Amino acid sequence: MFSDAKILHIVVAAGTGSRFGSELPKQFCDMAGRPVVMHTVDALRCHGSGKVVLVISDPMMETWRNLCHKHHFDSPDTVPGGATRWQSVKNAIDTFGGEADMITVHDGARPLLSQALITRLLSAVYSGCKAVIPALQPTDSLRQLSPSGISVSVDRSQFRAVQTPQAFDGALLREAYSRPQSPAFTDDASVAENIGAEITLVEGDPTNIKITHPLDLAIAELIFRSSNS
């Protein structure tokens, strides 16, 4: 379906993972015998829809090369990360995204990316949507905090939990990332919204979890082994 489109998949793996509490950033920790981010890259490669590039912080470049050698892993092209996630994505777009018709941006610490989710996202952009993100309806009850610290109940049906990859028309995302950075940017969709893009939601995947804490890694490995048994 996408054979006539130039697609760039950006995997952002430049974070320090300070909340994870490990010597290594979470995306380089072992999951089922290989670093997390190798599973992430493989999921995008298996889809076969475009070029994959990996954003890594400069201090981790040598570690990554050593891990690739150890695991006989063919690394995609790499881009040095920036001081912020915004800068990391911008570096990748500026280096490899100049001619891309579609660009996806994915967290390196989400290794359980399904082929069906990638197809849903790309299909939506291919059909004319300019900015597409996967989202799930929250299952927990939600409360909203006021500036004074008082909390009030909110209707969870009015909210969605956002995942990655987030997929975009290439020209739109290049334009969005040509503008100055803002503290209001929380993800790539918010960067696109800054230039007036309408965000389209598609159904996310409950197993597409982001590894933030050690328990998440244990759950991700369990899901991975179960789906590959």
PDB file of C-alpha atoms in Angstrom:
ATOM      1  CA  MET A   1       0.000   0.000   0.000  1.00  0.00           C
ATOM      2  CA  PHE A   2       2.811   2.403   0.853  1.00  0.00           C
ATOM      3  CA  SER A   3       5.277   1.402  -1.875  1.00  0.00           C
ATOM      4  CA  ASP A   4       5.027   4.794  -3.576  1.00  0.00           C
ATOM      5  CA  ALA A   5       5.678   6.761  -0.372  1.00  0.00           C
ATOM      6  CA  LYS A   6       9.013   7.634   1.225  1.00  0.00           C
ATOM      7  CA  ILE A   7       8.625   6.849   4.913  1.00  0.00           C
ATOM      8  CA  LEU A   8      11.000   7.664   7.748  1.00  0.00           C
ATOM      9  CA  HIS A   9      10.652   5.939  11.131  1.00  0.00           C
ATOM     10  CA  ILE A  10      12.434   7.811  13.938  1.00  0.00           C
ATOM     11  CA  VAL A  11      13.158   5.833  17.113  1.00  0.00           C
ATOM     12  CA  VAL A  12      14.007   8.150  20.003  1.00  0.00           C
ATOM     13  CA  ALA A  13      16.359   6.461  22.474  1.00  0.00           C
ATOM     14  CA  ALA A  14      18.408   9.365  23.817  1.00  0.00           C
ATOM     15  CA  GLY A  15      16.824   9.641  27.265  1.00  0.00           C
ATOM     16  CA  THR A  16      18.674   8.940  30.481  1.00  0.00           C
ATOM     17  CA  GLY A  17      15.848   6.924  32.045  1.00  0.00           C
ATOM     18  CA  SER A  18      16.453   8.488  35.458  1.00  0.00           C
ATOM     19  CA  ARG A  19      13.181   7.132  36.904  1.00  0.00           C
ATOM     20  CA  PHE A  20      14.141   3.569  36.004  1.00  0.00           C
ATOM     21  CA  GLY A  21      16.897   3.375  38.616  1.00  0.00           C
ATOM     22  CA  SER A  22      19.360   1.354  36.552  1.00  0.00           C
ATOM     23  CA  GLU A  23      22.990   1.926  35.612  1.00  0.00           C
ATOM     24  CA  LEU A  24      21.928   1.725  31.971  1.00  0.00           C
ATOM     25  CA  PRO A  25      19.081   3.795  30.500  1.00  0.00           C
ATOM     26  CA  LYS A  26      15.976   1.595  30.298  1.00  0.00           C
ATOM     27  CA  GLN A  27      16.058   1.345  26.495  1.00  0.00           C
ATOM     28  CA  PHE A  28      19.406  -0.472  26.699  1.00  0.00           C
ATOM     29  CA  CYS A  29      18.427  -2.884  29.469  1.00  0.00           C
ATOM     30  CA  ASP A  30      17.936  -6.558  28.674  1.00  0.00           C
ATOM     31  CA  MET A  31      14.532  -7.859  27.630  1.00  0.00           C
ATOM     32  CA  ALA A  32      14.321 -11.508  26.606  1.00  0.00           C
ATOM     33  CA  GLY A  33      18.033 -11.658  25.866  1.00  0.00           C
ATOM     34  CA  ARG A  34      18.511  -8.390  23.964  1.00  0.00           C
ATOM     35  CA  PRO A  35      18.361  -4.663  24.719  1.00  0.00           C
ATOM     36  CA  VAL A  36      14.851  -3.219  24.685  1.00  0.00           C
ATOM     37  CA  VAL A  37      15.519  -0.848  21.810  1.00  0.00           C
ATOM     38  CA  MET A  38      16.646  -3.683  19.523  1.00  0.00           C
ATOM     39  CA  HIS A  39      13.150  -5.156  19.800  1.00  0.00           C
ATOM     40  CA  THR A  40      11.731  -1.721  18.999  1.00  0.00           C
ATOM     41  CA  VAL A  41      13.861  -1.329  15.886  1.00  0.00           C
ATOM     42  CA  ASP A  42      13.055  -4.869  14.753  1.00  0.00           C
ATOM     43  CA  ALA A  43       9.308  -4.218  14.995  1.00  0.00           C
ATOM     44  CA  LEU A  44       9.599  -1.300  12.576  1.00  0.00           C
ATOM     45  CA  ARG A  45      11.994  -3.153  10.275  1.00  0.00           C
ATOM     46  CA  CYS A  46       9.649  -6.134  10.093  1.00  0.00           C
ATOM     47  CA  HIS A  47       6.902  -3.867   8.801  1.00  0.00           C
ATOM     48  CA  GLY A  48       9.132  -3.059   5.836  1.00  0.00           C
ATOM     49  CA  SER A  49       7.503   0.285   5.153  1.00  0.00           C
ATOM     50  CA  GLY A  50      10.435   2.667   5.345  1.00  0.00           C
ATOM     51  CA  LYS A  51      13.831   3.690   6.659  1.00  0.00           C
ATOM     52  CA  VAL A  52      14.487   3.393  10.400  1.00  0.00           C
ATOM     53  CA  VAL A  53      16.845   5.804  12.162  1.00  0.00           C
ATOM     54  CA  LEU A  54      17.845   5.712  15.809  1.00  0.00           C
ATOM     55  CA  VAL A  55      18.486   8.751  18.007  1.00  0.00           C
ATOM     56  CA  ILE A  56      21.057   8.069  20.753  1.00  0.00           C
ATOM     57  CA  SER A  57      22.845  10.399  23.125  1.00  0.00           C
ATOM     58  CA  ASP A  58      26.533  10.940  22.403  1.00  0.00           C
ATOM     59  CA  PRO A  59      27.670   9.343  25.715  1.00  0.00           C
ATOM     60  CA  MET A  60      25.820   6.128  24.792  1.00  0.00           C
ATOM     61  CA  MET A  61      27.116   5.767  21.224  1.00  0.00           C
ATOM     62  CA  GLU A  62      30.050   3.533  22.155  1.00  0.00           C
ATOM     63  CA  THR A  63      27.860   1.449  24.455  1.00  0.00           C
ATOM     64  CA  TRP A  64      25.395   0.980  21.601  1.00  0.00           C
ATOM     65  CA  ARG A  65      28.134  -0.106  19.197  1.00  0.00           C
ATOM     66  CA  ASN A  66      29.364  -2.634  21.757  1.00  0.00           C
ATOM     67  CA  LEU A  67      25.847  -3.976  22.297  1.00  0.00           C
ATOM     68  CA  CYS A  68      25.355  -4.346  18.553  1.00  0.00           C
ATOM     69  CA  HIS A  69      28.602  -6.292  18.293  1.00  0.00           C
ATOM     70  CA  LYS A  70      27.665  -8.504  21.244  1.00  0.00           C
ATOM     71  CA  HIS A  71      24.224  -9.320  19.871  1.00  0.00           C
ATOM     72  CA  HIS A  72      25.220  -9.435  16.179  1.00  0.00           C
ATOM     73  CA  PHE A  73      22.711  -6.662  15.535  1.00  0.00           C
ATOM     74  CA  ASP A  74      22.824  -4.527  12.403  1.00  0.00           C
ATOM     75  CA  SER A  75      22.308  -1.001  13.707  1.00  0.00           C
ATOM     76  CA  PRO A  76      20.199   1.432  11.717  1.00  0.00           C
ATOM     77  CA  ASP A  77      21.679   4.831  10.956  1.00  0.00           C
ATOM     78  CA  THR A  78      22.110   6.799  14.159  1.00  0.00           C
ATOM     79  CA  VAL A  79      21.665  10.469  14.997  1.00  0.00           C
ATOM     80  CA  PRO A  80      23.041  12.185  18.114  1.00  0.00           C
ATOM     81  CA  GLY A  81      20.378  13.207  20.596  1.00  0.00           C
ATOM     82  CA  GLY A  82      19.867  16.728  21.864  1.00  0.00           C
ATOM     83  CA  ALA A  83      19.350  18.269  25.272  1.00  0.00           C
ATOM     84  CA  THR A  84      15.588  17.677  24.964  1.00  0.00           C
ATOM     85  CA  ARG A  85      13.376  15.185  23.181  1.00  0.00           C
ATOM     86  CA  TRP A  86      12.283  17.987  20.849  1.00  0.00           C
ATOM     87  CA  GLN A  87      15.896  18.605  19.851  1.00  0.00           C
ATOM     88  CA  SER A  88      16.510  14.887  19.368  1.00  0.00           C
ATOM     89  CA  VAL A  89      13.568  14.547  16.981  1.00  0.00           C
ATOM     90  CA  LYS A  90      14.580  17.724  15.164  1.00  0.00           C
ATOM     91  CA  ASN A  91      18.107  16.355  14.671  1.00  0.00           C
ATOM     92  CA  ALA A  92      16.672  13.231  13.045  1.00  0.00           C
ATOM     93  CA  ILE A  93      14.294  15.182  10.811  1.00  0.00           C
ATOM     94  CA  ASP A  94      17.009  17.605   9.731  1.00  0.00           C
ATOM     95  CA  THR A  95      19.440  14.753   8.981  1.00  0.00           C
ATOM     96  CA  PHE A  96      17.192  12.172   7.305  1.00  0.00           C
ATOM     97  CA  GLY A  97      13.695  13.603   6.871  1.00  0.00           C
ATOM     98  CA  GLY A  98      14.190  16.127   4.082  1.00  0.00           C
ATOM     99  CA  GLU A  99      12.394  14.089   1.402  1.00  0.00           C
ATOM    100  CA  ALA A 100      10.105  11.891   3.502  1.00  0.00           C
ATOM    101  CA  ASP A 101       6.434  11.836   2.545  1.00  0.00           C
ATOM    102  CA  MET A 102       5.508  10.397   5.931  1.00  0.00           C
ATOM    103  CA  ILE A 103       7.386  10.444   9.228  1.00  0.00           C
ATOM    104  CA  THR A 104       6.693   8.431  12.361  1.00  0.00           C
ATOM    105  CA  VAL A 105       8.248   9.097  15.757  1.00  0.00           C
ATOM    106  CA  HIS A 106       8.400   6.271  18.283  1.00  0.00           C
ATOM    107  CA  ASP A 107       9.748   5.843  21.813  1.00  0.00           C
ATOM    108  CA  GLY A 108      12.686   3.461  21.988  1.00  0.00           C
ATOM    109  CA  ALA A 109      11.277   2.155  25.275  1.00  0.00           C
ATOM    110  CA  ARG A 110       8.079   0.823  23.620  1.00  0.00           C
ATOM    111  CA  PRO A 111       9.362  -2.511  22.275  1.00  0.00           C
ATOM    112  CA  LEU A 112       5.987  -4.269  21.831  1.00  0.00           C
ATOM    113  CA  LEU A 113       4.891  -2.342  18.768  1.00  0.00           C
ATOM    114  CA  SER A 114       2.473  -4.360  16.642  1.00  0.00           C
ATOM    115  CA  GLN A 115       2.479  -4.526  12.867  1.00  0.00           C
ATOM    116  CA  ALA A 116      -1.272  -3.774  12.862  1.00  0.00           C
ATOM    117  CA  LEU A 117      -0.756  -0.503  14.763  1.00  0.00           C
ATOM    118  CA  ILE A 118       1.946   0.660  12.347  1.00  0.00           C
ATOM    119  CA  THR A 119      -0.385  -0.079   9.438  1.00  0.00           C
ATOM    120  CA  ARG A 120      -3.311   1.786  11.061  1.00  0.00           C
ATOM    121  CA  LEU A 121      -1.191   4.884  11.531  1.00  0.00           C
ATOM    122  CA  LEU A 122       0.376   4.923   8.079  1.00  0.00           C
ATOM    123  CA  SER A 123      -2.938   4.150   6.396  1.00  0.00           C
ATOM    124  CA  ALA A 124      -4.532   7.179   8.045  1.00  0.00           C
ATOM    125  CA  VAL A 125      -1.731   9.501   6.918  1.00  0.00           C
ATOM    126  CA  TYR A 126      -1.688   7.948   3.456  1.00  0.00           C
ATOM    127  CA  SER A 127      -5.419   8.605   3.130  1.00  0.00           C
ATOM    128  CA  GLY A 128      -4.950  12.311   3.839  1.00  0.00           C
ATOM    129  CA  CYS A 129      -4.792  12.831   7.595  1.00  0.00           C
ATOM    130  CA  LYS A 130      -1.833  15.057   8.436  1.00  0.00           C
ATOM    131  CA  ALA A 131      -1.154  14.096  12.055  1.00  0.00           C
ATOM    132  CA  VAL A 132      -2.226  10.737  13.505  1.00  0.00           C
ATOM    133  CA  ILE A 133      -1.682   9.361  16.995  1.00  0.00           C
ATOM    134  CA  PRO A 134      -2.721   6.113  18.717  1.00  0.00           C
ATOM    135  CA  ALA A 135      -4.786   6.507  21.874  1.00  0.00           C
ATOM    136  CA  LEU A 136      -6.657   4.420  24.419  1.00  0.00           C
ATOM    137  CA  GLN A 137      -9.566   5.266  26.692  1.00  0.00           C
ATOM    138  CA  PRO A 138      -8.391   5.226  30.328  1.00  0.00           C
ATOM    139  CA  THR A 139      -9.667   2.347  32.416  1.00  0.00           C
ATOM    140  CA  ASP A 140      -8.832   3.912  35.788  1.00  0.00           C
ATOM    141  CA  SER A 141     -10.921   6.645  37.383  1.00  0.00           C
ATOM    142  CA  LEU A 142      -9.393  10.100  36.995  1.00  0.00           C
ATOM    143  CA  ARG A 143      -9.255  13.145  39.236  1.00  0.00           C
ATOM    144  CA  GLN A 144      -8.107  16.627  38.293  1.00  0.00           C
ATOM    145  CA  LEU A 145      -5.944  18.677  40.653  1.00  0.00           C
ATOM    146  CA  SER A 146      -6.575  22.368  41.147  1.00  0.00           C
ATOM    147  CA  PRO A 147      -3.695  24.807  41.818  1.00  0.00           C
ATOM    148  CA  SER A 148      -4.616  24.656  45.512  1.00  0.00           C
ATOM    149  CA  GLY A 149      -4.248  20.880  45.571  1.00  0.00           C
ATOM    150  CA  ILE A 150      -7.933  20.058  45.774  1.00  0.00           C
ATOM    151  CA  SER A 151      -8.983  17.217  43.460  1.00  0.00           C
ATOM    152  CA  VAL A 152     -12.246  16.755  41.607  1.00  0.00           C
ATOM    153  CA  SER A 153     -13.617  13.767  39.725  1.00  0.00           C
ATOM    154  CA  VAL A 154     -13.666  13.995  35.932  1.00  0.00           C
ATOM    155  CA  ASP A 155     -15.445  11.970  33.265  1.00  0.00           C
ATOM    156  CA  ARG A 156     -12.805   9.566  31.965  1.00  0.00           C
ATOM    157  CA  SER A 157     -14.784   9.015  28.747  1.00  0.00           C
ATOM    158  CA  GLN A 158     -13.688  12.516  27.729  1.00  0.00           C
ATOM    159  CA  PHE A 159      -9.977  11.641  27.933  1.00  0.00           C
ATOM    160  CA  ARG A 160      -7.557   9.459  25.998  1.00  0.00           C
ATOM    161  CA  ALA A 161      -4.119   8.099  26.904  1.00  0.00           C
ATOM    162  CA  VAL A 162      -1.700   8.789  24.070  1.00  0.00           C
ATOM    163  CA  GLN A 163       0.916   6.348  22.748  1.00  0.00           C
ATOM    164  CA  THR A 164       3.587   6.304  20.076  1.00  0.00           C
ATOM    165  CA  PRO A 165       4.397   5.917  17.218  1.00  0.00           C
ATOM    166  CA  GLN A 166       2.860   9.177  16.111  1.00  0.00           C
ATOM    167  CA  ALA A 167       2.634   9.548  12.341  1.00  0.00           C
ATOM    168  CA  PHE A 168       2.677  12.690  10.229  1.00  0.00           C
ATOM    169  CA  ASP A 169       2.703  14.099   6.759  1.00  0.00           C
ATOM    170  CA  GLY A 170       6.390  14.756   6.156  1.00  0.00           C
ATOM    171  CA  ALA A 171       6.029  18.360   4.984  1.00  0.00           C
ATOM    172  CA  LEU A 172       3.852  19.225   7.960  1.00  0.00           C
ATOM    173  CA  LEU A 173       6.257  17.788  10.529  1.00  0.00           C
ATOM    174  CA  ARG A 174       9.246  19.495   8.904  1.00  0.00           C
ATOM    175  CA  GLU A 175       7.372  22.796   9.108  1.00  0.00           C
ATOM    176  CA  ALA A 176       6.376  22.154  12.722  1.00  0.00           C
ATOM    177  CA  TYR A 177       9.958  21.429  13.753  1.00  0.00           C
ATOM    178  CA  SER A 178      11.246  24.517  11.953  1.00  0.00           C
ATOM    179  CA  ARG A 179       9.511  26.665  14.588  1.00  0.00           C
ATOM    180  CA  PRO A 180      11.076  27.486  17.980  1.00  0.00           C
ATOM    181  CA  GLN A 181      10.871  24.991  20.810  1.00  0.00           C
ATOM    182  CA  SER A 182       8.266  25.583  23.521  1.00  0.00           C
ATOM    183  CA  PRO A 183       7.880  24.210  27.069  1.00  0.00           C
ATOM    184  CA  ALA A 184       4.287  23.404  26.069  1.00  0.00           C
ATOM    185  CA  PHE A 185       5.469  20.598  23.768  1.00  0.00           C
ATOM    186  CA  THR A 186       4.794  17.247  25.422  1.00  0.00           C
ATOM    187  CA  ASP A 187       4.971  15.057  22.320  1.00  0.00           C
ATOM    188  CA  ASP A 188       5.181  15.360  18.541  1.00  0.00           C
ATOM    189  CA  ALA A 189       1.430  15.899  18.238  1.00  0.00           C
ATOM    190  CA  SER A 190       1.700  19.028  20.394  1.00  0.00           C
ATOM    191  CA  VAL A 191       4.487  20.275  18.108  1.00  0.00           C
ATOM    192  CA  ALA A 192       2.206  19.738  15.102  1.00  0.00           C
ATOM    193  CA  GLU A 193      -0.725  21.421  16.876  1.00  0.00           C
ATOM    194  CA  ASN A 194       1.468  24.477  17.333  1.00  0.00           C
ATOM    195  CA  ILE A 195       1.172  25.185  13.594  1.00  0.00           C
ATOM    196  CA  GLY A 196      -2.546  24.479  13.486  1.00  0.00           C
ATOM    197  CA  ALA A 197      -2.555  20.781  12.570  1.00  0.00           C
ATOM    198  CA  GLU A 198      -5.687  18.802  13.337  1.00  0.00           C
ATOM    199  CA  ILE A 199      -4.846  15.634  15.260  1.00  0.00           C
ATOM    200  CA  THR A 200      -6.542  12.395  14.220  1.00  0.00           C
ATOM    201  CA  LEU A 201      -6.850   9.604  16.797  1.00  0.00           C
ATOM    202  CA  VAL A 202      -6.688   5.923  15.895  1.00  0.00           C
ATOM    203  CA  GLU A 203      -7.142   2.988  18.238  1.00  0.00           C
ATOM    204  CA  GLY A 204      -4.011   2.266  20.227  1.00  0.00           C
ATOM    205  CA  ASP A 205      -2.785  -1.089  21.493  1.00  0.00           C
ATOM    206  CA  PRO A 206      -2.974  -2.025  25.209  1.00  0.00           C
ATOM    207  CA  THR A 207       0.195  -4.128  24.897  1.00  0.00           C
ATOM    208  CA  ASN A 208       2.157  -1.196  23.434  1.00  0.00           C
ATOM    209  CA  ILE A 209       3.386  -0.257  26.889  1.00  0.00           C
ATOM    210  CA  LYS A 210       6.162   2.210  27.634  1.00  0.00           C
ATOM    211  CA  ILE A 211       8.884   0.946  29.926  1.00  0.00           C
ATOM    212  CA  THR A 212       9.336   3.489  32.701  1.00  0.00           C
ATOM    213  CA  HIS A 213       9.867   1.401  35.839  1.00  0.00           C
ATOM    214  CA  PRO A 214      11.469  -2.028  36.419  1.00  0.00           C
ATOM    215  CA  LEU A 215       8.025  -3.627  36.778  1.00  0.00           C
ATOM    216  CA  ASP A 216       7.160  -2.417  33.268  1.00  0.00           C
ATOM    217  CA  LEU A 217      10.183  -4.270  31.922  1.00  0.00           C
ATOM    218  CA  ALA A 218       9.108  -7.483  33.624  1.00  0.00           C
ATOM    219  CA  ILE A 219       5.596  -7.131  32.201  1.00  0.00           C
ATOM    220  CA  ALA A 220       6.927  -6.350  28.713  1.00  0.00           C
ATOM    221  CA  GLU A 221       9.155  -9.427  28.761  1.00  0.00           C
ATOM    222  CA  LEU A 222       6.234 -11.582  29.869  1.00  0.00           C
ATOM    223  CA  ILE A 223       4.066 -10.266  27.025  1.00  0.00           C
ATOM    224  CA  PHE A 224       6.903 -10.702  24.521  1.00  0.00           C
ATOM    225  CA  ARG A 225       7.639 -14.290  25.545  1.00  0.00           C
ATOM    226  CA  SER A 226       3.932 -15.155  25.559  1.00  0.00           C
ATOM    227  CA  SER A 227       3.395 -13.783  22.058  1.00  0.00           C
ATOM    228  CA  ASN A 228       6.490 -15.566  20.717  1.00  0.00           C
ATOM    229  CA  SER A 229       5.982 -18.946  22.386  1.00  0.00           C
TER     230      SER A 229
END
